[in-house]
Amino acid sequence: MPGNIRRPEYVGKPMPTPYTGPEVQTPETVELMRTAGRIAARAMAEAAKAIAPGVTTDELDRIAHDYMCDHGAYPSTLGYRGFPKSLCSSVNEVICHGIPDSTVLKDGDIINLDVTAYIGGVHGDNNATYLVGDVDDESRLLVERTRESLDRAIKAVKPGRQINIIGRVIESYAKRFGYGVVRDFTGHGINTSFHSGLIVPHYDSPHATTVIQPGMTFTIEPMLTLGTHEYDMWDDGWTVVTKDRRRTAQFEHTLVVTDSGAEILTLP
C-alpha cells in the first residue's frame, strides 16, 4: 500500500472499534460516500473486464487493488479482521467471503466480486456476480434473478417503512423459483464504519423492525442459492459454501435513503 493512503482504524488490529454513531448521516458524509462508492464500483468493473477462463482470482484482486490505490482509496477488506486480500472472490458454490488465490476460472463458472473502497474516512461497498464463458441456463437465470431481487428491494426502500420490507420483497421473489435465501449473512449499515451494527436481513424477519429514515446509509446484498440456504465454513474462517454445494449468486449496492426512496451510491 502506498504510504500516503489513509488506512481504516482497524488495520493491524484483531477487530474494528465498535461504531457508536448514528445510522442517519450528514449530507457531507453522504457526499464523501458517493466518492468512495464510485471508486469501489469502478474498481470492481475494472477487475470484471479480466474475467475469463484461465484467469486466477489473485489476478482479479490485483487489478482491483491497483485501481483503488491509483485513485487514493484503501481496499476496505484488506486487514479487516485479518482478511488478507483486497476483494472477496466467491466462485460457484461459495456464498461469500472467498479469498483470492491461485484458483483458475473455468468455462461455465460464475464468480462474485465484492469490492469496498475507503477514502475520505468513509466506505463504499458493492458486489456483483459474473458469468465465465459459456454458462448453463440454470446458473445464468440464478444470476439474473438475484440481480432482479436487489433491484426490487431497492425500490421497496421508503422512509417510514420497517427495514424488514427489504427481506420480504427478496424472499417472496426468490420463492417463485424455489431458490434458497441465505439468512446468516446480511446487509449492513455503512458509513465511517465498514459495518455499523445495523442489520439488513434478506428474508422476512419479524425482528427487523428498525424504521427506515432519510439519511440512513446501508447495503442490500441478497444471496440466493439453487438449493439450501444452509452453509459450511472452510477452515480459513472466511470462505462460506452452500451445504449442498449447489451454486449461489449475490449482488450488492450501498444506498442512502432519500425523502422519497433510495439513491444508489455505488454506481460507476
mmCIF file with all atom_site columns, N, CA, C and O in Angstrom, residues 24 27 30 53 57 76 89-90 111 117 125 133 147 149 159 170 197 214 221 226 242 267:
data_model
loop_
_atom_site.group_PDB
_atom_site.id
_atom_site.type_symbol
_atom_site.label_atom_id
_atom_site.label_alt_id
_atom_site.label_comp_id
_atom_site.label_asym_id
_atom_site.label_entity_id
_atom_site.label_seq_id
_atom_site.pdbx_PDB_ins_code
_atom_site.Cartn_x
_atom_site.Cartn_y
_atom_site.Cartn_z
_atom_site.occupancy
_atom_site.B_iso_or_equiv
_atom_site.pdbx_formal_charge
_atom_site.auth_seq_id
_atom_site.auth_comp_id
_atom_site.auth_asym_id
_atom_site.auth_atom_id
_atom_site.pdbx_PDB_model_num
ATOM 1  N N  . VAL A 1 24  ? -28.205 7.664   10.663  1.00 0.00 ? 24  VAL A N  1
ATOM 2  C CA . VAL A 1 24  ? -28.518 8.768   9.757   1.00 0.00 ? 24  VAL A CA 1
ATOM 3  C C  . VAL A 1 24  ? -27.269 9.634   9.607   1.00 0.00 ? 24  VAL A C  1
ATOM 4  O O  . VAL A 1 24  ? -26.712 10.107  10.599  1.00 0.00 ? 24  VAL A O  1
ATOM 5  N N  . PRO A 1 27  ? -25.280 15.310  5.190   1.00 0.00 ? 27  PRO A N  1
ATOM 6  C CA . PRO A 1 27  ? -25.065 15.440  3.742   1.00 0.00 ? 27  PRO A CA 1
ATOM 7  C C  . PRO A 1 27  ? -23.582 15.406  3.369   1.00 0.00 ? 27  PRO A C  1
ATOM 8  O O  . PRO A 1 27  ? -23.226 14.890  2.300   1.00 0.00 ? 27  PRO A O  1
ATOM 9  N N  . VAL A 1 30  ? -22.501 11.770  3.331   1.00 0.00 ? 30  VAL A N  1
ATOM 10 C CA . VAL A 1 30  ? -23.079 11.104  2.164   1.00 0.00 ? 30  VAL A CA 1
ATOM 11 C C  . VAL A 1 30  ? -22.311 11.474  0.900   1.00 0.00 ? 30  VAL A C  1
ATOM 12 O O  . VAL A 1 30  ? -22.050 10.619  0.039   1.00 0.00 ? 30  VAL A O  1
ATOM 13 N N  . PRO A 1 53  ? -12.077 -17.596 -18.745 1.00 0.00 ? 53  PRO A N  1
ATOM 14 C CA . PRO A 1 53  ? -11.433 -18.878 -18.434 1.00 0.00 ? 53  PRO A CA 1
ATOM 15 C C  . PRO A 1 53  ? -9.912  -18.733 -18.467 1.00 0.00 ? 53  PRO A C  1
ATOM 16 O O  . PRO A 1 53  ? -9.348  -18.081 -19.357 1.00 0.00 ? 53  PRO A O  1
ATOM 17 N N  . THR A 1 57  ? -8.155  -15.867 -9.569  1.00 0.00 ? 57  THR A N  1
ATOM 18 C CA . THR A 1 57  ? -8.810  -14.886 -8.701  1.00 0.00 ? 57  THR A CA 1
ATOM 19 C C  . THR A 1 57  ? -7.792  -13.923 -8.096  1.00 0.00 ? 57  THR A C  1
ATOM 20 O O  . THR A 1 57  ? -8.123  -12.771 -7.802  1.00 0.00 ? 57  THR A O  1
ATOM 21 N N  . SER A 1 76  ? -11.027 -1.769  1.583   1.00 0.00 ? 76  SER A N  1
ATOM 22 C CA . SER A 1 76  ? -11.530 -1.923  2.957   1.00 0.00 ? 76  SER A CA 1
ATOM 23 C C  . SER A 1 76  ? -11.359 -3.329  3.515   1.00 0.00 ? 76  SER A C  1
ATOM 24 O O  . SER A 1 76  ? -11.207 -3.509  4.726   1.00 0.00 ? 76  SER A O  1
ATOM 25 N N  . SER A 1 89  ? -13.573 -12.971 -3.633  1.00 0.00 ? 89  SER A N  1
ATOM 26 C CA . SER A 1 89  ? -13.881 -13.645 -4.897  1.00 0.00 ? 89  SER A CA 1
ATOM 27 C C  . SER A 1 89  ? -14.548 -14.983 -4.575  1.00 0.00 ? 89  SER A C  1
ATOM 28 O O  . SER A 1 89  ? -13.909 -15.874 -4.029  1.00 0.00 ? 89  SER A O  1
ATOM 29 N N  . SER A 1 90  ? -15.833 -15.090 -4.904  1.00 0.00 ? 90  SER A N  1
ATOM 30 C CA . SER A 1 90  ? -16.629 -16.254 -4.496  1.00 0.00 ? 90  SER A CA 1
ATOM 31 C C  . SER A 1 90  ? -17.126 -16.977 -5.746  1.00 0.00 ? 90  SER A C  1
ATOM 32 O O  . SER A 1 90  ? -17.945 -16.440 -6.501  1.00 0.00 ? 90  SER A O  1
ATOM 33 N N  . ILE A 1 111 ? -18.804 -16.188 -10.854 1.00 0.00 ? 111 ILE A N  1
ATOM 34 C CA . ILE A 1 111 ? -17.940 -15.642 -9.800  1.00 0.00 ? 111 ILE A CA 1
ATOM 35 C C  . ILE A 1 111 ? -18.509 -14.322 -9.302  1.00 0.00 ? 111 ILE A C  1
ATOM 36 O O  . ILE A 1 111 ? -18.908 -13.468 -10.090 1.00 0.00 ? 111 ILE A O  1
ATOM 37 N N  . ALA A 1 117 ? -14.277 0.263   -1.020  1.00 0.00 ? 117 ALA A N  1
ATOM 38 C CA . ALA A 1 117 ? -13.215 1.280   -1.019  1.00 0.00 ? 117 ALA A CA 1
ATOM 39 C C  . ALA A 1 117 ? -13.392 2.209   0.182   1.00 0.00 ? 117 ALA A C  1
ATOM 40 O O  . ALA A 1 117 ? -14.515 2.579   0.533   1.00 0.00 ? 117 ALA A O  1
ATOM 41 N N  . ASP A 1 125 ? -19.372 0.110   -0.621  1.00 0.00 ? 125 ASP A N  1
ATOM 42 C CA . ASP A 1 125 ? -19.330 -1.352  -0.691  1.00 0.00 ? 125 ASP A CA 1
ATOM 43 C C  . ASP A 1 125 ? -20.278 -1.837  -1.779  1.00 0.00 ? 125 ASP A C  1
ATOM 44 O O  . ASP A 1 125 ? -21.465 -1.487  -1.781  1.00 0.00 ? 125 ASP A O  1
ATOM 45 N N  . GLY A 1 133 ? -17.350 -17.289 -19.410 1.00 0.00 ? 133 GLY A N  1
ATOM 46 C CA . GLY A 1 133 ? -17.521 -18.063 -20.637 1.00 0.00 ? 133 GLY A CA 1
ATOM 47 C C  . GLY A 1 133 ? -18.953 -18.478 -20.862 1.00 0.00 ? 133 GLY A C  1
ATOM 48 O O  . GLY A 1 133 ? -19.900 -17.719 -20.625 1.00 0.00 ? 133 GLY A O  1
ATOM 49 N N  . ARG A 1 147 ? -29.919 -10.469 -9.325  1.00 0.00 ? 147 ARG A N  1
ATOM 50 C CA . ARG A 1 147 ? -29.819 -9.037  -9.617  1.00 0.00 ? 147 ARG A CA 1
ATOM 51 C C  . ARG A 1 147 ? -31.203 -8.383  -9.548  1.00 0.00 ? 147 ARG A C  1
ATOM 52 O O  . ARG A 1 147 ? -31.354 -7.286  -8.985  1.00 0.00 ? 147 ARG A O  1
ATOM 53 N N  . SER A 1 149 ? -33.713 -9.343  -7.761  1.00 0.00 ? 149 SER A N  1
ATOM 54 C CA . SER A 1 149 ? -34.166 -9.278  -6.360  1.00 0.00 ? 149 SER A CA 1
ATOM 55 C C  . SER A 1 149 ? -33.586 -8.055  -5.662  1.00 0.00 ? 149 SER A C  1
ATOM 56 O O  . SER A 1 149 ? -34.261 -7.419  -4.842  1.00 0.00 ? 149 SER A O  1
ATOM 57 N N  . PRO A 1 159 ? -38.891 5.889   3.388   1.00 0.00 ? 159 PRO A N  1
ATOM 58 C CA . PRO A 1 159 ? -38.920 6.351   4.779   1.00 0.00 ? 159 PRO A CA 1
ATOM 59 C C  . PRO A 1 159 ? -40.245 5.974   5.445   1.00 0.00 ? 159 PRO A C  1
ATOM 60 O O  . PRO A 1 159 ? -41.313 6.030   4.812   1.00 0.00 ? 159 PRO A O  1
ATOM 61 N N  . ILE A 1 170 ? -37.399 -9.578  -1.194  1.00 0.00 ? 170 ILE A N  1
ATOM 62 C CA . ILE A 1 170 ? -36.417 -10.522 -1.741  1.00 0.00 ? 170 ILE A CA 1
ATOM 63 C C  . ILE A 1 170 ? -36.916 -11.956 -1.596  1.00 0.00 ? 170 ILE A C  1
ATOM 64 O O  . ILE A 1 170 ? -36.895 -12.741 -2.554  1.00 0.00 ? 170 ILE A O  1
ATOM 65 N N  . GLY A 1 197 ? -23.325 -1.992  12.588  1.00 0.00 ? 197 GLY A N  1
ATOM 66 C CA . GLY A 1 197 ? -24.142 -2.690  13.580  1.00 0.00 ? 197 GLY A CA 1
ATOM 67 C C  . GLY A 1 197 ? -25.582 -2.823  13.136  1.00 0.00 ? 197 GLY A C  1
ATOM 68 O O  . GLY A 1 197 ? -26.303 -3.702  13.608  1.00 0.00 ? 197 GLY A O  1
ATOM 69 N N  . PRO A 1 214 ? -34.788 9.025   6.298   1.00 0.00 ? 214 PRO A N  1
ATOM 70 C CA . PRO A 1 214 ? -33.931 9.736   5.349   1.00 0.00 ? 214 PRO A CA 1
ATOM 71 C C  . PRO A 1 214 ? -32.538 9.965   5.937   1.00 0.00 ? 214 PRO A C  1
ATOM 72 O O  . PRO A 1 214 ? -32.401 10.311  7.112   1.00 0.00 ? 214 PRO A O  1
ATOM 73 N N  . GLU A 1 221 ? -27.682 -6.771  -0.062  1.00 0.00 ? 221 GLU A N  1
ATOM 74 C CA . GLU A 1 221 ? -26.801 -7.689  -0.784  1.00 0.00 ? 221 GLU A CA 1
ATOM 75 C C  . GLU A 1 221 ? -27.334 -9.125  -0.767  1.00 0.00 ? 221 GLU A C  1
ATOM 76 O O  . GLU A 1 221 ? -26.711 -10.019 -0.186  1.00 0.00 ? 221 GLU A O  1
ATOM 77 N N  . LEU A 1 226 ? -29.357 -22.148 -5.478  1.00 0.00 ? 226 LEU A N  1
ATOM 78 C CA . LEU A 1 226 ? -30.170 -23.112 -6.226  1.00 0.00 ? 226 LEU A CA 1
ATOM 79 C C  . LEU A 1 226 ? -30.761 -24.181 -5.321  1.00 0.00 ? 226 LEU A C  1
ATOM 80 O O  . LEU A 1 226 ? -31.710 -24.866 -5.711  1.00 0.00 ? 226 LEU A O  1
ATOM 81 N N  . THR A 1 242 ? -22.250 -23.309 0.184   1.00 0.00 ? 242 THR A N  1
ATOM 82 C CA . THR A 1 242 ? -23.550 -23.948 0.387   1.00 0.00 ? 242 THR A CA 1
ATOM 83 C C  . THR A 1 242 ? -23.346 -25.378 0.880   1.00 0.00 ? 242 THR A C  1
ATOM 84 O O  . THR A 1 242 ? -22.453 -26.083 0.406   1.00 0.00 ? 242 THR A O  1
ATOM 85 N N  . LEU A 1 267 ? -22.442 3.505   -7.954  1.00 0.00 ? 267 LEU A N  1
ATOM 86 C CA . LEU A 1 267 ? -22.600 3.495   -9.402  1.00 0.00 ? 267 LEU A CA 1
ATOM 87 C C  . LEU A 1 267 ? -21.293 3.966   -10.031 1.00 0.00 ? 267 LEU A C  1
ATOM 88 O O  . LEU A 1 267 ? -20.694 4.928   -9.558  1.00 0.00 ? 267 LEU A O  1
#
